[in-house]
Coordinates of C-alpha atoms and ligand atoms in Angstrom, one line a residue:
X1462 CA 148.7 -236.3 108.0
X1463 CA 145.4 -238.1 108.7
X1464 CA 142.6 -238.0 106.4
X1465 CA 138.8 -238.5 107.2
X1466 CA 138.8 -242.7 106.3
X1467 CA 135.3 -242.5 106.8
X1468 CA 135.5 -241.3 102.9
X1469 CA 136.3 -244.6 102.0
X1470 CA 133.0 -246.0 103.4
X1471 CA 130.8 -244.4 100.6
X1472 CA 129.0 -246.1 98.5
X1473 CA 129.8 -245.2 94.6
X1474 CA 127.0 -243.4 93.3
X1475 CA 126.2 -245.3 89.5
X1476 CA 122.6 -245.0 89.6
X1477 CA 122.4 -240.9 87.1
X1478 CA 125.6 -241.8 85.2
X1479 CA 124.5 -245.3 84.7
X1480 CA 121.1 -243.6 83.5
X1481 CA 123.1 -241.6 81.0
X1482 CA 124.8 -244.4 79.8
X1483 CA 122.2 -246.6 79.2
X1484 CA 120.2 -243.8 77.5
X1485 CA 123.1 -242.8 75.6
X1486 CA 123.7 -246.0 74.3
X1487 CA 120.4 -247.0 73.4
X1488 CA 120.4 -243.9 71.6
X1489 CA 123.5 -244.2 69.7
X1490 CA 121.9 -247.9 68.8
X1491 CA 118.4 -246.3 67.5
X1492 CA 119.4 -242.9 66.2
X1493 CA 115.8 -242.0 65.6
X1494 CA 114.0 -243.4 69.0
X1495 CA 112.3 -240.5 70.4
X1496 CA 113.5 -240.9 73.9
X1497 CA 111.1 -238.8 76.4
X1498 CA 113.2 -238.8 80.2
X1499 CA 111.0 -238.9 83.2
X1500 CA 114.0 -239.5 85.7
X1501 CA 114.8 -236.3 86.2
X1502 CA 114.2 -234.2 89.3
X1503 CA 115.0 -230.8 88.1
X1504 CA 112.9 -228.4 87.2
X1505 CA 112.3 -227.5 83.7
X1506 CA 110.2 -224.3 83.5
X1507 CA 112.2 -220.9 83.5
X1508 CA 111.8 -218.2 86.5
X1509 CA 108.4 -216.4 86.6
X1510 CA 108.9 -212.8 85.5
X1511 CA 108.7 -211.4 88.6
X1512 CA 111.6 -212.9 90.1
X1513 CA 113.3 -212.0 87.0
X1514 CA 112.2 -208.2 87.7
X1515 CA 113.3 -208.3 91.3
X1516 CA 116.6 -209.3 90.3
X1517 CA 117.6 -207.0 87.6
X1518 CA 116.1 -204.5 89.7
X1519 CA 118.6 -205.5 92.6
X1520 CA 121.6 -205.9 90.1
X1521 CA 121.2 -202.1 89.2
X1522 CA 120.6 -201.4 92.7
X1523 CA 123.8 -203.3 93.2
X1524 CA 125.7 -200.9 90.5
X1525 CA 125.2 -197.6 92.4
X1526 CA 127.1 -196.1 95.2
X1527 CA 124.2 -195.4 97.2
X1528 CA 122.5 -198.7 96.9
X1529 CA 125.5 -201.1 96.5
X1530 CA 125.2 -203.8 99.2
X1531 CA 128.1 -205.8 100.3
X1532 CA 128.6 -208.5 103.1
X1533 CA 124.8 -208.9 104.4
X1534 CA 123.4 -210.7 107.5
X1535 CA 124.5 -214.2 107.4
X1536 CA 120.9 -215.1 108.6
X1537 CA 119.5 -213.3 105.5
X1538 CA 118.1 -210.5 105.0
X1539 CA 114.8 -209.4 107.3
X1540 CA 112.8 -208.6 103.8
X1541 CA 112.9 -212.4 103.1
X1542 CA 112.6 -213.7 106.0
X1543 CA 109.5 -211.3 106.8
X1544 CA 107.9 -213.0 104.0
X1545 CA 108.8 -216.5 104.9
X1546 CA 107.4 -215.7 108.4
X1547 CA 104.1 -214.7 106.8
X1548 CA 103.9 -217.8 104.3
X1549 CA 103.5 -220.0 107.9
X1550 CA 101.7 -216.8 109.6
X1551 CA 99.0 -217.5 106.5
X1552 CA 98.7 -221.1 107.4
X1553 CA 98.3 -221.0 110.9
X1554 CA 102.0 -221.3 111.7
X1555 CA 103.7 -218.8 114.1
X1556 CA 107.6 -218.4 114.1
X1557 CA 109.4 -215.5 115.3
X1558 CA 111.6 -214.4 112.1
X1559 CA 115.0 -215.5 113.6
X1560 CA 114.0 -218.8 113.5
X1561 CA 114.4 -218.4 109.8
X1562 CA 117.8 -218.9 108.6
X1563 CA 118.2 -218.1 104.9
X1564 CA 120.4 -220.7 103.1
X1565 CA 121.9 -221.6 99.2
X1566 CA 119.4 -224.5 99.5
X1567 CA 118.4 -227.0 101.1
X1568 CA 121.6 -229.5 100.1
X1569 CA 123.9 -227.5 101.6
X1570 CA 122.1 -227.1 105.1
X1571 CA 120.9 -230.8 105.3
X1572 CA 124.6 -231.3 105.4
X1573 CA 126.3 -228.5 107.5
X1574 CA 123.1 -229.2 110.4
X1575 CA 125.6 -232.1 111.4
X1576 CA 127.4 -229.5 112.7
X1577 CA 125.9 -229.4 115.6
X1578 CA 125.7 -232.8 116.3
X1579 CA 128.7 -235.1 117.8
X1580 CA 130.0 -238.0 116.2
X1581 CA 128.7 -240.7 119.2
X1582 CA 124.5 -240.2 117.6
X1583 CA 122.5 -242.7 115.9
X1584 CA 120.7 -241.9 113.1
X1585 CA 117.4 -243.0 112.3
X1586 CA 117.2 -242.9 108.4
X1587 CA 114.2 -244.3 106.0
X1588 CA 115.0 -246.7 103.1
X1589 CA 114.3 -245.5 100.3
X1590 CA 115.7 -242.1 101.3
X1591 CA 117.0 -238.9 99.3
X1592 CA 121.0 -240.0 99.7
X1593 CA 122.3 -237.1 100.9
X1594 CA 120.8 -238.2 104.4
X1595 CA 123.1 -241.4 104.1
X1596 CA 126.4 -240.2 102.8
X1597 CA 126.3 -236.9 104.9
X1598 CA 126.4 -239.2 107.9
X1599 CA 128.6 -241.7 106.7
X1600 CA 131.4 -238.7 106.0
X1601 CA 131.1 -237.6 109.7
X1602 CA 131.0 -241.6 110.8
X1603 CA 127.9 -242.1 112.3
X1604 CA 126.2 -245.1 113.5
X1605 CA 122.8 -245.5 110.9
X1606 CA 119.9 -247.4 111.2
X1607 CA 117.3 -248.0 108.4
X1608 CA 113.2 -247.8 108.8
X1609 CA 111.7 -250.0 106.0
X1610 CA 109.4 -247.7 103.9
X1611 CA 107.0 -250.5 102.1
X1612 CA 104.3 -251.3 100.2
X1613 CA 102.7 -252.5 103.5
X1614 CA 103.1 -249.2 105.7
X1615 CA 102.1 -247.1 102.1
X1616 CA 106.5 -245.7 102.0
X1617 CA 105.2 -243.7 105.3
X1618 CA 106.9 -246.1 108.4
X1619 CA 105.8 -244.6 111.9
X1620 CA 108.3 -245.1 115.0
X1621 CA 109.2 -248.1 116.5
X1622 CA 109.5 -247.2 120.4
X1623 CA 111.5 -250.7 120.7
X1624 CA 114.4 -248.4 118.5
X1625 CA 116.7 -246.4 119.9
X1626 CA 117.4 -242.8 117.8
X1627 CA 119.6 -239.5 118.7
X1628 CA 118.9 -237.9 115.1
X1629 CA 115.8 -238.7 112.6
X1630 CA 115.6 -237.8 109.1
X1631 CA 111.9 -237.2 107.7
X1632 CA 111.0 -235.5 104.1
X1633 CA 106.8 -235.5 103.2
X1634 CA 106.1 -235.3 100.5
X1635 CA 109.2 -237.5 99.8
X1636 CA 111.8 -238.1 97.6
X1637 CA 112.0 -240.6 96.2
X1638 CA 108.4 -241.8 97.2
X1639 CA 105.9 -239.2 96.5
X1640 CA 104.2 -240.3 99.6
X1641 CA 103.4 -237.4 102.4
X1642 CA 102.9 -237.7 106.0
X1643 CA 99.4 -237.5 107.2
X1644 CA 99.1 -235.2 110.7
X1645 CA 98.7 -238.4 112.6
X1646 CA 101.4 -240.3 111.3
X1647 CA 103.8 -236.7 112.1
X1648 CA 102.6 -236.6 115.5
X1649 CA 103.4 -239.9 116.3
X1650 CA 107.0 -239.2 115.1
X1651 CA 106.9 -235.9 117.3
X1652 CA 105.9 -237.6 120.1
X1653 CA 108.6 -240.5 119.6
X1654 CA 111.5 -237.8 119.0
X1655 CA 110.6 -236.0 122.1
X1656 CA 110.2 -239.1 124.1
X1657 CA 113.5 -240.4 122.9
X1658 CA 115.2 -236.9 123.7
X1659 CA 115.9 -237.1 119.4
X1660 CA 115.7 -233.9 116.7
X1661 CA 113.6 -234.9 113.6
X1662 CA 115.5 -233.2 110.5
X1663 CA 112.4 -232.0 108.5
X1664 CA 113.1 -231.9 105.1
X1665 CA 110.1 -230.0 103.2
X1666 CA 111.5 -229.3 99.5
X1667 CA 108.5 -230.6 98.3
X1668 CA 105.4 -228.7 100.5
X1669 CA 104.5 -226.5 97.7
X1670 CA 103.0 -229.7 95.7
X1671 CA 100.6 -230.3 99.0
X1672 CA 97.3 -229.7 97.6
X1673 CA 95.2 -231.8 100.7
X1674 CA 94.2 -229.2 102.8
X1675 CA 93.9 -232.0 105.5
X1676 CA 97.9 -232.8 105.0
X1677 CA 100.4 -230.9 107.6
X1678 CA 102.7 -228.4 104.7
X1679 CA 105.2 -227.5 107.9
X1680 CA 105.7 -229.7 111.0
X1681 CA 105.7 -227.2 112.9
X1682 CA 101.4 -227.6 112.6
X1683 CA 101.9 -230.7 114.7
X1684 CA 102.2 -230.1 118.6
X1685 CA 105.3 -230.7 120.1
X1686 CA 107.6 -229.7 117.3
X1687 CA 109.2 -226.8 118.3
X1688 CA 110.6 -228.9 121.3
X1689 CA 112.5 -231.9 118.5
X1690 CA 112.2 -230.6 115.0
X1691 CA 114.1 -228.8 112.4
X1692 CA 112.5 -227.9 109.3
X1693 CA 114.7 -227.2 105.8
X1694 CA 112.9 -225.8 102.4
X1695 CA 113.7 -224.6 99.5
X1696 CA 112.6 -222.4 96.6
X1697 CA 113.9 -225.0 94.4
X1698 CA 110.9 -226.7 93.3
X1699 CA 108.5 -224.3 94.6
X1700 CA 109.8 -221.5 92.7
X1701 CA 112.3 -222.8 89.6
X1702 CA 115.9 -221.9 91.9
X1703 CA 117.7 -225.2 91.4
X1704 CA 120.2 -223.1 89.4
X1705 CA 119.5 -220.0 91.1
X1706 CA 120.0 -221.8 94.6
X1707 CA 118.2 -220.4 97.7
X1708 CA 116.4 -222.2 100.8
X1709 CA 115.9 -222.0 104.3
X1710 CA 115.9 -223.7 107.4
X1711 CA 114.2 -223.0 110.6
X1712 CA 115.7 -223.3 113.9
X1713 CA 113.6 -222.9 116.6
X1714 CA 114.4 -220.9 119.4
X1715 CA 113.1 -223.2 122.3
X1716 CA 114.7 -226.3 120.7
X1717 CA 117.5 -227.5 123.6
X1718 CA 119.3 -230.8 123.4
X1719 CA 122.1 -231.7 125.8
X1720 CA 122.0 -228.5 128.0
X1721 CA 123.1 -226.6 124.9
X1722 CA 120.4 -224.3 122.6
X1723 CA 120.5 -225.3 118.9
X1724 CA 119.1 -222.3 117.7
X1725 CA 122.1 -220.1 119.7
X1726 CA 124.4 -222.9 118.2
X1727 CA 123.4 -222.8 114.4
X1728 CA 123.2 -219.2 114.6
X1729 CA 127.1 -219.1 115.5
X1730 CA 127.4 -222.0 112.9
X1731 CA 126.3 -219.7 110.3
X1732 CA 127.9 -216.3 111.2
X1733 CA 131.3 -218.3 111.9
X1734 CA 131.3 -220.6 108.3
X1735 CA 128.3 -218.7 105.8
X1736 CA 128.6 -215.3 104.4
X1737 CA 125.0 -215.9 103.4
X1738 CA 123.0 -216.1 99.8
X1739 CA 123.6 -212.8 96.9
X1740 CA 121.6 -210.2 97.4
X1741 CA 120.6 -210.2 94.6
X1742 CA 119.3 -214.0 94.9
X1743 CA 117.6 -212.9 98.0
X1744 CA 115.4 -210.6 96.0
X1745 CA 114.4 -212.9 93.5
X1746 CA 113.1 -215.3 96.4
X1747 CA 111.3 -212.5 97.9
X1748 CA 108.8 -211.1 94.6
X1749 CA 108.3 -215.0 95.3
X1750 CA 105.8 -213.9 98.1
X1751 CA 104.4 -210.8 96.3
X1752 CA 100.9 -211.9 94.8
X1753 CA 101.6 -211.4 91.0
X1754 CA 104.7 -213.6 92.2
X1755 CA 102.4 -216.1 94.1
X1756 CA 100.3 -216.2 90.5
X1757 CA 102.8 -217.2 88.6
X1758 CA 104.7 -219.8 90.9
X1759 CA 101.3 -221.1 91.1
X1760 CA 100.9 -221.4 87.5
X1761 CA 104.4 -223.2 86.9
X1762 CA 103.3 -225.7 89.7
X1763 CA 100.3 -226.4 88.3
X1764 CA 102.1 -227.3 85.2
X1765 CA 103.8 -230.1 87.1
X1766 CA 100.8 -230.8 89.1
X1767 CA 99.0 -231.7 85.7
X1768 CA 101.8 -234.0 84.5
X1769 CA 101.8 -235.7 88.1
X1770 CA 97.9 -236.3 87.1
X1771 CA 98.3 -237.5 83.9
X1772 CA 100.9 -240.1 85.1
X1773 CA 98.9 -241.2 88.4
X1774 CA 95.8 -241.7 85.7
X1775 CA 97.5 -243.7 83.5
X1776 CA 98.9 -246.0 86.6
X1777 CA 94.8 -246.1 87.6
X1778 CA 94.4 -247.0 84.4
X1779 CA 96.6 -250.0 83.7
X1780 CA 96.4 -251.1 87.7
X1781 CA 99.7 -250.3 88.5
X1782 CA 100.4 -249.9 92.4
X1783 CA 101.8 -246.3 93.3
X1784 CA 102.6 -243.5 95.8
X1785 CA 102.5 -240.1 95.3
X1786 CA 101.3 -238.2 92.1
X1787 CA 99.1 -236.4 94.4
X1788 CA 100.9 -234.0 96.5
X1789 CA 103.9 -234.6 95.0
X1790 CA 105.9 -234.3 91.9
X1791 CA 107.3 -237.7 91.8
X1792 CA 105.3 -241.1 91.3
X1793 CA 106.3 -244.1 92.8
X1794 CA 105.1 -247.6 91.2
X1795 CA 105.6 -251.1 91.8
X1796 CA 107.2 -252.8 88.7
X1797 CA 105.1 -254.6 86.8
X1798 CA 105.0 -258.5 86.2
X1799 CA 107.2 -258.7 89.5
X1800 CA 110.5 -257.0 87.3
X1801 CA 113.4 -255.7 89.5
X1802 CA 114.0 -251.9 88.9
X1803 CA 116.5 -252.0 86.5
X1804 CA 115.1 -254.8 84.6
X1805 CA 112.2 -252.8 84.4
X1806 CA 114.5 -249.4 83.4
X1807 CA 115.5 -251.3 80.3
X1808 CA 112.2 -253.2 79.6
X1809 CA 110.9 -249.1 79.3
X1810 CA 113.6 -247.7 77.4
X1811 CA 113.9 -250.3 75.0
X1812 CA 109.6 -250.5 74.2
X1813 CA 108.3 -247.3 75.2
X1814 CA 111.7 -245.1 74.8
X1815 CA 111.0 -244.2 78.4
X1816 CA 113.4 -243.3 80.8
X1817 CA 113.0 -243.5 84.8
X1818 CA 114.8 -243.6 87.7
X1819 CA 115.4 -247.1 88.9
X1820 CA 114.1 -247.5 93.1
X1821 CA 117.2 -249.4 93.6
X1822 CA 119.6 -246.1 93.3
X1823 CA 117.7 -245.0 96.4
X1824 CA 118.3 -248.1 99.1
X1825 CA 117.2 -251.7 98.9
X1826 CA 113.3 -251.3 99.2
X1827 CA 113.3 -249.7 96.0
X1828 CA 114.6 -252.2 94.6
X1829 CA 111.1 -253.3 92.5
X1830 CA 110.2 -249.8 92.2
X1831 CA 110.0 -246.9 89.7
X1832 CA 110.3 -243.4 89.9
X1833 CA 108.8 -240.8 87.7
X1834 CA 108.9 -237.5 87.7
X1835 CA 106.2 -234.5 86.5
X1836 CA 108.9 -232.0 85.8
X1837 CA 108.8 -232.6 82.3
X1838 CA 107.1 -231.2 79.4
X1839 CA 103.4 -231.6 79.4
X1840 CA 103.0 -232.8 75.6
X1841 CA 106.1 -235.3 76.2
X1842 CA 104.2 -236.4 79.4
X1843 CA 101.1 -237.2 77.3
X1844 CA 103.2 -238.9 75.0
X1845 CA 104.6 -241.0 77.3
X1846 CA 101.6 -241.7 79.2
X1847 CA 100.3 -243.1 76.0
X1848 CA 103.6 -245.6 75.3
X1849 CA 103.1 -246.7 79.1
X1850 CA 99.2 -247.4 78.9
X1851 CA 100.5 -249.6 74.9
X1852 CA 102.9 -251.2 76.3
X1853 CA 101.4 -252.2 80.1
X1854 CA 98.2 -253.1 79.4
X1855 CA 97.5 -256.4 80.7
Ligands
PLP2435 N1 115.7 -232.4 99.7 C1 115.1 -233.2 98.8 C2 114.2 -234.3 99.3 C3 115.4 -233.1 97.4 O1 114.8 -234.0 96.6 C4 116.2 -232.1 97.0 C5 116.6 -231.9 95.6 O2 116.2 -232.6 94.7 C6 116.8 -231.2 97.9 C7 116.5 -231.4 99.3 C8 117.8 -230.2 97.5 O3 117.2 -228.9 97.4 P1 118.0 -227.6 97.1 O4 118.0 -227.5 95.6 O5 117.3 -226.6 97.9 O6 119.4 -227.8 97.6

């Protein structure tokens, strides 16, 4: 019996249970610290009440003879996808519906798109970087090579033609950064991918914070896409489903690399290794798309979208370097006074009760950087805006 070693060259992940310790300790110390946690990057609002109705409605659908649904198209069903297909259509963005491949979330097809690709690929992968980019490619054994995202190129780095990359990982607005590719700066990545024969893993959890008209939501706005890009999204943060777990991920049909057709090859992915997403789920993400649904997704988001403002304000305020807040759920700032990120973590929790996530837990440029997040609640944000601007000001 052989097992896949390449198990063995993961790093451990400390960085959330070392958050939970830290927190929990400091709590046990100082029983009545009212500890507000920004670190999170779940969502904390319920499902708006139309995908609530969609769902029950399915679930009796589900409990009658004549209306039961089992096994469904692995692809998802044409109802969703129609919709997705009309959320580009809306924004200039034409796909032909089996391009859309309905998924459990983003996660899982970030990972199982390795699929298609062999071993003998190098990867092209951004530091700091969402880690399941990293470990999904260390599993399979693939050769990575890290882009420094910086202060100096803004966490957006553009191609260097003088590197060599098969596969190229991209997520604007990003996590961990907050930072979102302007159309230039994802043309000149098209342009590399399809000069270098590469595909550009898209990863666009986060398009539903865009609120720059002038900012690409899709890459498939940018010429040339089609030929290098997949794209992956999720109803996660755009409509509360990080328990409720749905995505997508769009293959297009005209996307060939080494004589062979990716779409033709995911689709046989799929339909050989996914029974596809509940019905029921399904439903849900469609009212999504209705426009009472569109209302109220819109009203959770601008929630967040208020939070991210009240934290990118308070940065302005005390002259605190950052990325994202605009655009973005998550804000990205330089640690003050020249602290490392976990120096910094503890500096917050113990003086402001505060908690972040330290840049370091996503790859070595973070490593004097701070993430917060505007899923929280919107009094607690104030709150903690307040401790920050106490304790920061110069
Ligand atoms: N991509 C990025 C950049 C994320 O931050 C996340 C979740 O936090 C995901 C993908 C996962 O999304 P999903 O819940 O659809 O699996």
């Amino acid at each position: 019996m052989k097992v896949n070693q390449n198990y063995q060259n993961l790093e451990d992940s400390y960085l959330f249970s070392t958050i939970a310790r830290k927190v929990a300790e400091y709590g046990e110390r100082n029983p009545s610290a009212k500890i507000i946690r920004l670190g999170i990057g779940d969502v904390t609002l319920p499902l708006a009440p139309v995908v609530i109705d969609a769902m029950q409605q399915a679930l009796c659908e589900m409990s009658v003879q004549e209306s039961f649904r089992g096994y469904g198209p692995e692809q998802g069903y044409s109802f969703l996808k129609d919709e997705i297909q009309e959320y580009y259509a809306r924004r200039g963005t034409e796909l032909d519906a089996d391009e859309i491949f309905i998924s459990d979330g983003a996660k899982s097809d970030l990972g199982n798109i390795l699929d298609l690709f062999d071993v003998d690929n190098t990867v092209l992968i951004p530091d700091p970087v969402y880690p399941v980019y990293v470990d999904t490619n260390v599993m399979a054994g693939r050769k990575i090579v890290f882009m420094d995202a910086n202060a100096e190129n803004g966490f957006l780095p553009l191609p260097d033609p003088a590197v060599q990359a098969d596969i190229i990982y991209l997520c604007s607005p990003n996590n961990p950064t907050g930072a979102a590719y302007d159309r230039a700066g994802l043309k000149a990545w098209v342009d590399y991918a399809n000069a270098q024969n590469a595909v550009i893993l898209y990863d666009a959890a986060y398009e539903c914070f865009i609120e720059d008209e002038s900012l690409p939501r899709s890459i498939y706005e940018i010429e040339g896409a089609k030929d290098c890009a997949i794209e992956f999204c999720s109803f996660s943060k755009m409509a509360g489903f990080t328990g409720t777990r749905c995505g997508y991920t769009v293959v297009p049909m005209a996307l060939e690399r080494g004589g062979m057709n990716l779409h033709k090859m995911w689709l046989r992915r799929q339909t050989t290794k996914f029974n596809g997403v509940p019905y029921v789920v399904q439903r849900g993400a469609a009212a999504v798309f209705t426009r009472e649904g569109q209302k109220q997704i819109h009203e959770t988001l601008a929630y967040y979208k208020e939070n991210a403002k009240v934290l990118a304000q308070t940065l302005d305020e005390l002259g605190i370097w950052y990325t994202g807040g605009k655009n973005s759920p998550y804000l990205w700032l330089e640690c003050p006074n020249g602290m490392d990120s976990w120096t910094f973590f503890d500096y917050l929790l113990e003086n402001a009760n505060v908690v972040g996530t330290p840049g370091a837990g996503f790859g070595k440029n973070g490593d004097r950087f701070f993430r917060l997040t505007a899923f929280g609640d919107k009094q607690k944000t104030l709150e903690a805006a307040e401790r920050l601007k106490k304790l920061l000001a110069k």
